[in-house]
Amino acid sequence: MQARDILSLTPAGLYCPLADVHIDPLRPVPRALITHGHSDHARAGHGAVLATAETLAIMAARYGEGFCGTAQAVRYGEAVTLGPVRVTFLPAGHVLGSAQILIEAGGLRIVVSGDYKRASDPTCAPFEPVRCDVFITEATFGLPVFRHPDAAGEIDKLLHSLTLFPERAHLLGAYPLGKAQRLVALLRQRGYDRPVYLHGAMERLMQLYGELGIALGDLRKVEPGGRESLGGAVVLCPPGALQDLWARRFPDPVAAFASGWMRVRARARQRGVELPLVVSDHAGWDELCATIRETGAGEVWVTHGEEEALVHWCTREGLAARPLNMLGYGDDEAEAEAVAEEAVAEPSA
Ligand SMILES: [Zn+2]
Ligand SMILES: [Zn+2]
């Protein structure tokens, strides 16, 4: 049996015919395995869904309880048998509940990474390298230019700006699932114990993280009419809100934005970001290469992102590699803007 007999590429995404399941399917399917709660991976409308309890909770929070036919929660490390296939979810270190999926069949081990990172994140279990024959890796930041700095140092830039400009509101743009909670947790780790204020689009998932046991300290909602009094405060908002009318009512706001893309200065400038913070929930180039080596995989399939450079690197390392060229998975930025637009459209937000 070959890897391609175990996992094939279909219009709905990666498919395992032996178990009749899709992984992170792009359209409704009878049976789905979901790596994590970001909306390009976790869509509503499937029949049976197998995912971690946290991912299922995130999906229910976003889409409502009826987001699928039947949901089954799986623990990290617990093997589930689907016909001739064994499936195991292992931590991916990307966001709360995120998992790599190990698929074992016909003596072969294939790992689908989903999105992942290796940097420490107080809000989720750390990535566990898994030995396998075929590793399917993401490549959002799959270019050598993307070397993410230590996140604590980026948080210190924000804290420094707060001491330099104590009268200015610091608006921190961040993706509402994962990044926002990680930033708050990192601020707390650096000793920041003042309230952190939330744009309406941030509240629901922030509250869910609390319910799932991630302590984030004193979080407060920005009250209508209360923006003028938030000089010196940290206010989390979706990136798109930084350019909104919403942002202008704060006292002399500093626009900060936390993203791996802030490494690209032109992007920060173009968006009018005064304080770019390079904080990524995806592996940078060095992490991608180190992880591929650690898995011991002889074959690597590369998906969403900068596929060609990583395929080229693998080939030079003597590994068989191919790009999957799957369409339909975005990066967190594109997703964040969509969320911001939704938030603006909702009067309650
Ligand atoms: Zn993701
Ligand atoms: Zn992704």
Short mmCIF file of C-alpha atoms and ligand atoms in Angstrom, two decimals:
data_model
loop_
_atom_site.label_atom_id
_atom_site.label_comp_id
_atom_site.label_asym_id
_atom_site.label_seq_id
_atom_site.Cartn_x
_atom_site.Cartn_y
_atom_site.Cartn_z
CA MET A 1 0.00 0.00 0.00
CA GLN A 2 1.18 3.51 -0.79
CA ALA A 3 0.49 6.78 0.99
CA ARG A 4 -1.64 7.90 -1.95
CA ASP A 5 -3.94 4.91 -1.38
CA ILE A 6 -4.45 6.04 2.22
CA LEU A 7 -4.90 9.76 1.61
CA SER A 8 -5.98 11.33 -1.63
CA LEU A 9 -6.76 14.84 -2.72
CA THR A 10 -10.38 15.54 -3.61
CA PRO A 11 -12.27 18.80 -4.30
CA ALA A 12 -13.50 18.65 -0.68
CA GLY A 13 -9.92 18.31 0.62
CA LEU A 14 -7.80 15.40 1.90
CA TYR A 15 -9.78 12.15 1.89
CA CYS A 16 -9.10 8.73 3.38
CA PRO A 17 -11.13 6.22 1.33
CA LEU A 18 -10.35 3.29 3.69
CA ALA A 19 -12.14 5.05 6.55
CA ASP A 20 -14.40 7.21 4.37
CA VAL A 21 -13.39 10.41 6.19
CA HIS A 22 -12.22 13.83 5.03
CA ILE A 23 -9.77 15.97 6.98
CA ASP A 24 -10.68 19.66 7.43
CA PRO A 25 -13.09 19.41 4.48
CA LEU A 26 -13.91 22.54 2.52
CA ARG A 27 -17.52 21.53 1.87
CA PRO A 28 -20.07 19.47 3.82
CA VAL A 29 -19.19 15.73 3.91
CA PRO A 30 -20.64 12.70 5.74
CA ARG A 31 -17.62 12.21 8.04
CA ALA A 32 -14.93 14.74 8.98
CA LEU A 33 -11.83 14.91 11.16
CA ILE A 34 -11.14 18.52 12.18
CA THR A 35 -7.64 19.68 13.19
CA HIS A 36 -8.62 23.00 14.82
CA GLY A 37 -11.27 25.69 15.11
CA HIS A 38 -10.10 28.30 12.55
CA SER A 39 -12.97 28.76 10.15
CA ASP A 40 -11.13 27.68 6.98
CA HIS A 41 -10.42 24.29 8.62
CA ALA A 42 -13.56 23.88 10.74
CA ARG A 43 -16.66 24.43 8.66
CA ALA A 44 -20.28 23.83 9.58
CA GLY A 45 -22.62 21.31 7.97
CA HIS A 46 -20.78 17.96 8.16
CA GLY A 47 -22.48 14.71 9.21
CA ALA A 48 -20.24 13.15 11.87
CA VAL A 49 -17.33 15.17 13.24
CA LEU A 50 -14.38 13.83 15.22
CA ALA A 51 -12.23 16.49 16.94
CA THR A 52 -10.87 17.47 20.34
CA ALA A 53 -13.43 18.68 22.90
CA GLU A 54 -11.97 22.21 22.67
CA THR A 55 -12.29 22.33 18.88
CA LEU A 56 -15.88 21.11 19.14
CA ALA A 57 -16.61 23.81 21.73
CA ILE A 58 -15.10 26.49 19.46
CA MET A 59 -17.20 25.25 16.52
CA ALA A 60 -20.35 25.29 18.66
CA ALA A 61 -19.56 28.84 19.82
CA ARG A 62 -19.12 30.03 16.24
CA TYR A 63 -21.83 28.13 14.39
CA GLY A 64 -24.32 27.13 17.11
CA GLU A 65 -24.92 23.72 18.68
CA GLY A 66 -26.30 22.22 15.46
CA PHE A 67 -23.06 22.77 13.51
CA CYS A 68 -22.91 19.07 12.54
CA GLY A 69 -24.98 15.87 12.69
CA THR A 70 -23.07 14.11 15.46
CA ALA A 71 -19.92 15.24 17.27
CA GLN A 72 -17.45 12.93 18.96
CA ALA A 73 -14.70 14.30 21.18
CA VAL A 74 -11.28 12.65 21.12
CA ARG A 75 -8.45 13.16 23.63
CA TYR A 76 -4.84 13.78 22.61
CA GLY A 77 -3.11 10.42 22.25
CA GLU A 78 -6.32 8.36 22.22
CA ALA A 79 -6.42 6.03 19.21
CA VAL A 80 -9.73 5.70 17.35
CA THR A 81 -10.29 2.80 14.97
CA LEU A 82 -12.15 3.54 11.75
CA GLY A 83 -12.33 0.26 9.79
CA PRO A 84 -8.76 -0.66 8.81
CA VAL A 85 -7.41 2.74 9.86
CA ARG A 86 -6.19 3.98 13.23
CA VAL A 87 -6.51 7.70 13.87
CA THR A 88 -4.78 9.58 16.72
CA PHE A 89 -4.95 13.31 17.50
CA LEU A 90 -1.76 14.89 18.90
CA PRO A 91 -1.10 18.48 20.04
CA ALA A 92 -0.15 20.98 17.30
CA GLY A 93 0.58 24.02 19.51
CA HIS A 94 -1.37 26.33 17.18
CA VAL A 95 -4.51 27.33 19.16
CA LEU A 96 -6.47 25.76 22.03
CA GLY A 97 -7.53 22.22 21.02
CA SER A 98 -5.46 22.19 17.83
CA ALA A 99 -4.26 18.79 16.70
CA GLN A 100 -2.09 16.99 14.22
CA ILE A 101 -3.78 13.84 13.00
CA LEU A 102 -1.79 10.59 12.78
CA ILE A 103 -3.27 8.11 10.33
CA GLU A 104 -2.00 4.53 10.45
CA ALA A 105 -2.94 1.97 7.82
CA GLY A 106 -1.21 -0.82 5.90
CA GLY A 107 1.96 -0.39 8.00
CA LEU A 108 2.31 3.29 7.02
CA ARG A 109 2.19 6.30 9.34
CA ILE A 110 0.98 9.59 7.88
CA VAL A 111 0.75 12.78 9.94
CA VAL A 112 -1.45 15.68 8.84
CA SER A 113 -0.05 18.64 10.75
CA GLY A 114 -2.93 21.06 10.35
CA ASP A 115 -1.57 24.49 11.30
CA TYR A 116 1.20 24.39 13.90
CA LYS A 117 3.93 26.27 15.69
CA ARG A 118 6.83 25.35 17.96
CA ALA A 119 7.09 28.58 19.99
CA SER A 120 5.65 28.43 23.50
CA ASP A 121 2.04 29.44 23.95
CA PRO A 122 0.49 29.56 27.44
CA THR A 123 -2.98 28.98 25.98
CA CYS A 124 -2.48 25.56 24.38
CA ALA A 125 -0.63 22.26 24.64
CA PRO A 126 2.80 22.30 22.94
CA PHE A 127 3.40 20.64 19.56
CA GLU A 128 4.57 17.03 19.85
CA PRO A 129 6.81 15.79 17.04
CA VAL A 130 5.54 12.43 15.78
CA ARG A 131 7.68 9.90 13.89
CA CYS A 132 6.04 9.10 10.59
CA ASP A 133 6.64 7.99 7.02
CA VAL A 134 4.78 10.87 5.39
CA PHE A 135 4.46 14.33 6.96
CA ILE A 136 1.89 16.73 5.55
CA THR A 137 3.00 20.19 6.63
CA GLU A 138 1.50 23.64 6.37
CA ALA A 139 3.75 26.35 4.90
CA THR A 140 2.07 29.68 5.73
CA PHE A 141 5.49 31.19 6.49
CA GLY A 142 7.50 28.84 4.28
CA LEU A 143 10.18 31.28 3.16
CA PRO A 144 13.62 31.72 4.77
CA VAL A 145 12.83 35.42 5.41
CA PHE A 146 10.22 34.39 7.98
CA ARG A 147 12.09 33.91 11.23
CA HIS A 148 9.77 34.80 14.08
CA PRO A 149 11.39 36.58 17.04
CA ASP A 150 10.69 35.64 20.66
CA ALA A 151 7.07 36.65 21.41
CA ALA A 152 7.94 37.94 24.91
CA GLY A 153 10.24 40.53 23.33
CA GLU A 154 7.43 41.71 21.07
CA ILE A 155 5.10 42.04 24.09
CA ASP A 156 7.80 44.12 25.78
CA LYS A 157 7.62 46.56 22.84
CA LEU A 158 3.94 47.08 23.65
CA LEU A 159 4.67 47.51 27.37
CA HIS A 160 7.42 50.00 26.53
CA SER A 161 5.06 52.01 24.35
CA LEU A 162 2.54 52.09 27.23
CA THR A 163 5.15 53.65 29.50
CA LEU A 164 6.23 56.14 26.81
CA PHE A 165 2.64 57.15 25.97
CA PRO A 166 0.58 56.61 29.13
CA GLU A 167 -2.20 58.89 27.89
CA ARG A 168 -2.74 57.09 24.55
CA ALA A 169 -5.08 54.12 24.05
CA HIS A 170 -3.19 51.14 22.61
CA LEU A 171 -5.42 49.34 20.12
CA LEU A 172 -4.03 45.85 19.52
CA GLY A 173 -5.29 44.19 16.34
CA ALA A 174 -5.26 40.39 16.51
CA TYR A 175 -7.09 37.41 15.11
CA PRO A 176 -9.95 36.65 17.57
CA LEU A 177 -9.27 32.89 17.89
CA GLY A 178 -5.94 31.94 19.38
CA LYS A 179 -3.82 35.03 18.78
CA ALA A 180 -5.94 37.33 20.95
CA GLN A 181 -5.92 34.92 23.91
CA ARG A 182 -2.21 34.23 23.52
CA LEU A 183 -1.44 37.96 23.60
CA VAL A 184 -3.40 38.43 26.82
CA ALA A 185 -1.67 35.40 28.39
CA LEU A 186 1.75 36.74 27.31
CA LEU A 187 0.91 40.18 28.76
CA ARG A 188 0.00 38.49 32.07
CA GLN A 189 3.26 36.49 31.98
CA ARG A 190 5.16 39.79 31.61
CA GLY A 191 3.41 41.08 34.74
CA TYR A 192 0.74 43.28 33.16
CA ASP A 193 -2.20 42.99 35.59
CA ARG A 194 -4.41 45.89 34.52
CA PRO A 195 -7.74 45.26 32.78
CA VAL A 196 -7.55 44.38 29.07
CA TYR A 197 -10.47 45.82 27.07
CA LEU A 198 -12.25 43.91 24.31
CA HIS A 199 -13.91 44.91 21.05
CA GLY A 200 -17.32 43.21 20.76
CA ALA A 201 -15.98 40.70 18.20
CA MET A 202 -13.46 39.44 20.79
CA GLU A 203 -15.83 38.70 23.65
CA ARG A 204 -17.37 35.35 22.79
CA LEU A 205 -14.17 33.37 22.19
CA MET A 206 -12.37 35.10 25.05
CA GLN A 207 -15.16 33.96 27.37
CA LEU A 208 -15.02 30.44 25.93
CA TYR A 209 -11.28 30.17 26.65
CA GLY A 210 -12.09 31.12 30.26
CA GLU A 211 -14.75 28.41 30.41
CA LEU A 212 -12.24 25.91 29.03
CA GLY A 213 -9.83 26.71 31.87
CA ILE A 214 -7.44 29.27 30.35
CA ALA A 215 -7.05 32.07 32.92
CA LEU A 216 -6.68 35.48 31.23
CA GLY A 217 -7.20 37.88 34.15
CA ASP A 218 -9.39 40.98 34.18
CA LEU A 219 -11.11 41.35 30.79
CA ARG A 220 -13.65 44.11 30.20
CA LYS A 221 -15.86 45.00 27.34
CA VAL A 222 -15.57 48.44 25.75
CA GLU A 223 -18.85 50.08 26.78
CA PRO A 224 -20.66 52.19 24.21
CA GLY A 225 -19.61 55.77 24.89
CA GLY A 226 -16.75 54.59 27.10
CA ARG A 227 -13.96 54.85 24.53
CA GLU A 228 -12.96 58.42 25.38
CA SER A 229 -11.90 57.36 28.88
CA LEU A 230 -9.55 54.55 27.83
CA GLY A 231 -6.31 56.53 27.58
CA GLY A 232 -3.40 54.28 28.55
CA ALA A 233 -5.46 51.09 28.20
CA VAL A 234 -4.82 48.02 26.03
CA VAL A 235 -7.81 47.33 23.79
CA LEU A 236 -7.94 44.11 21.73
CA CYS A 237 -9.77 44.30 18.42
CA PRO A 238 -9.91 42.47 15.09
CA PRO A 239 -7.27 43.89 12.72
CA GLY A 240 -9.91 45.36 10.42
CA ALA A 241 -11.26 47.49 13.28
CA LEU A 242 -7.99 49.46 13.44
CA GLN A 243 -9.08 51.48 10.39
CA ASP A 244 -12.72 51.79 11.46
CA LEU A 245 -14.52 54.84 12.73
CA TRP A 246 -14.70 52.75 15.92
CA ALA A 247 -10.96 53.28 16.47
CA ARG A 248 -11.05 57.07 16.17
CA ARG A 249 -13.03 57.66 19.34
CA PHE A 250 -10.17 56.50 21.59
CA PRO A 251 -7.72 59.04 23.03
CA ASP A 252 -4.89 59.52 20.47
CA PRO A 253 -4.88 55.79 19.63
CA VAL A 254 -1.70 53.82 18.89
CA ALA A 255 -2.51 51.20 16.22
CA ALA A 256 -0.66 47.98 17.07
CA PHE A 257 -1.01 44.74 15.14
CA ALA A 258 0.30 41.31 16.17
CA SER A 259 0.92 38.95 13.25
CA GLY A 260 3.69 36.96 11.63
CA TRP A 261 3.12 39.19 8.60
CA MET A 262 4.36 42.20 10.55
CA ARG A 263 7.82 40.99 9.58
CA VAL A 264 6.99 42.56 6.22
CA ARG A 265 7.32 46.29 6.92
CA ALA A 266 5.42 47.32 3.83
CA ARG A 267 2.35 45.48 5.16
CA ALA A 268 2.49 47.36 8.44
CA ARG A 269 2.92 50.71 6.66
CA GLN A 270 0.14 50.00 4.20
CA ARG A 271 -2.27 49.29 7.05
CA GLY A 272 -1.23 52.36 9.03
CA VAL A 273 0.17 50.24 11.85
CA GLU A 274 2.32 52.34 14.16
CA LEU A 275 3.43 49.47 16.39
CA PRO A 276 3.91 46.21 14.45
CA LEU A 277 4.46 43.14 16.67
CA VAL A 278 5.80 40.00 15.02
CA VAL A 279 3.83 37.31 16.84
CA SER A 280 2.84 34.27 14.81
CA ASP A 281 0.76 31.18 15.56
CA HIS A 282 2.34 29.43 12.56
CA ALA A 283 5.78 27.88 12.34
CA GLY A 284 8.47 30.08 10.81
CA TRP A 285 11.02 28.78 8.30
CA ASP A 286 13.46 27.34 10.86
CA GLU A 287 10.65 25.65 12.78
CA LEU A 288 9.25 24.12 9.59
CA CYS A 289 12.64 22.68 8.59
CA ALA A 290 13.45 21.44 12.12
CA THR A 291 10.04 19.81 12.44
CA ILE A 292 10.29 17.99 9.12
CA ARG A 293 13.65 16.57 10.25
CA GLU A 294 12.28 15.55 13.66
CA THR A 295 9.43 13.54 12.15
CA GLY A 296 11.94 11.38 10.30
CA ALA A 297 9.55 11.35 7.35
CA GLY A 298 11.00 10.28 4.01
CA GLU A 299 8.18 11.97 2.16
CA VAL A 300 6.69 15.43 2.70
CA TRP A 301 3.53 16.92 1.26
CA VAL A 302 3.35 20.69 1.54
CA THR A 303 0.10 22.60 1.76
CA HIS A 304 -1.35 26.06 2.09
CA GLY A 305 1.18 28.81 1.96
CA GLU A 306 4.61 29.12 0.39
CA GLU A 307 4.76 25.59 -0.91
CA GLU A 308 7.51 25.78 -3.54
CA ALA A 309 10.36 26.96 -1.32
CA LEU A 310 9.75 24.24 1.24
CA VAL A 311 9.40 21.54 -1.44
CA HIS A 312 12.72 22.71 -2.85
CA TRP A 313 14.35 22.54 0.61
CA CYS A 314 13.01 19.01 1.16
CA THR A 315 14.35 17.86 -2.20
CA ARG A 316 17.79 19.22 -1.33
CA GLU A 317 17.58 17.27 1.95
CA GLY A 318 16.99 14.09 -0.08
CA LEU A 319 13.30 13.82 0.81
CA ALA A 320 10.52 13.09 -1.63
CA ALA A 321 8.31 16.17 -1.58
CA ARG A 322 5.32 17.58 -3.41
CA PRO A 323 3.05 20.60 -3.15
CA LEU A 324 -0.62 19.77 -2.67
CA ASN A 325 -1.87 23.02 -4.22
CA MET A 326 -5.12 22.84 -2.28
CA LEU A 327 -7.26 25.90 -2.64
CA GLY A 328 -9.61 27.15 0.03
CA TYR A 329 -7.40 27.45 3.09
CA GLY A 330 -6.59 31.04 3.95
CA ASP A 331 -4.02 32.49 6.27
CA ASP A 332 -5.10 34.00 9.55
CA GLU A 333 -4.89 37.56 8.17
CA ALA A 334 -7.44 37.05 5.43
CA GLU A 335 -9.69 35.36 7.94
CA ALA A 336 -9.25 38.11 10.50
CA GLU A 337 -10.44 40.74 8.05
CA ALA A 338 -13.53 38.74 7.22
CA VAL A 339 -14.30 38.49 10.93
CA ALA A 340 -13.84 42.22 11.36
CA GLU A 341 -16.29 42.90 8.55
CA GLU A 342 -18.83 40.60 10.17
CA ALA A 343 -18.35 42.40 13.46
CA VAL A 344 -18.96 45.77 11.85
CA ALA A 345 -22.09 44.49 10.15
CA GLU A 346 -23.56 43.31 13.48
CA PRO A 347 -25.01 46.25 15.39
CA SER A 348 -24.42 44.47 18.71
CA ALA A 349 -20.66 44.35 18.07
ZN ZN B 1 -5.21 27.95 11.84
ZN ZN B 2 -4.66 27.07 8.13
#
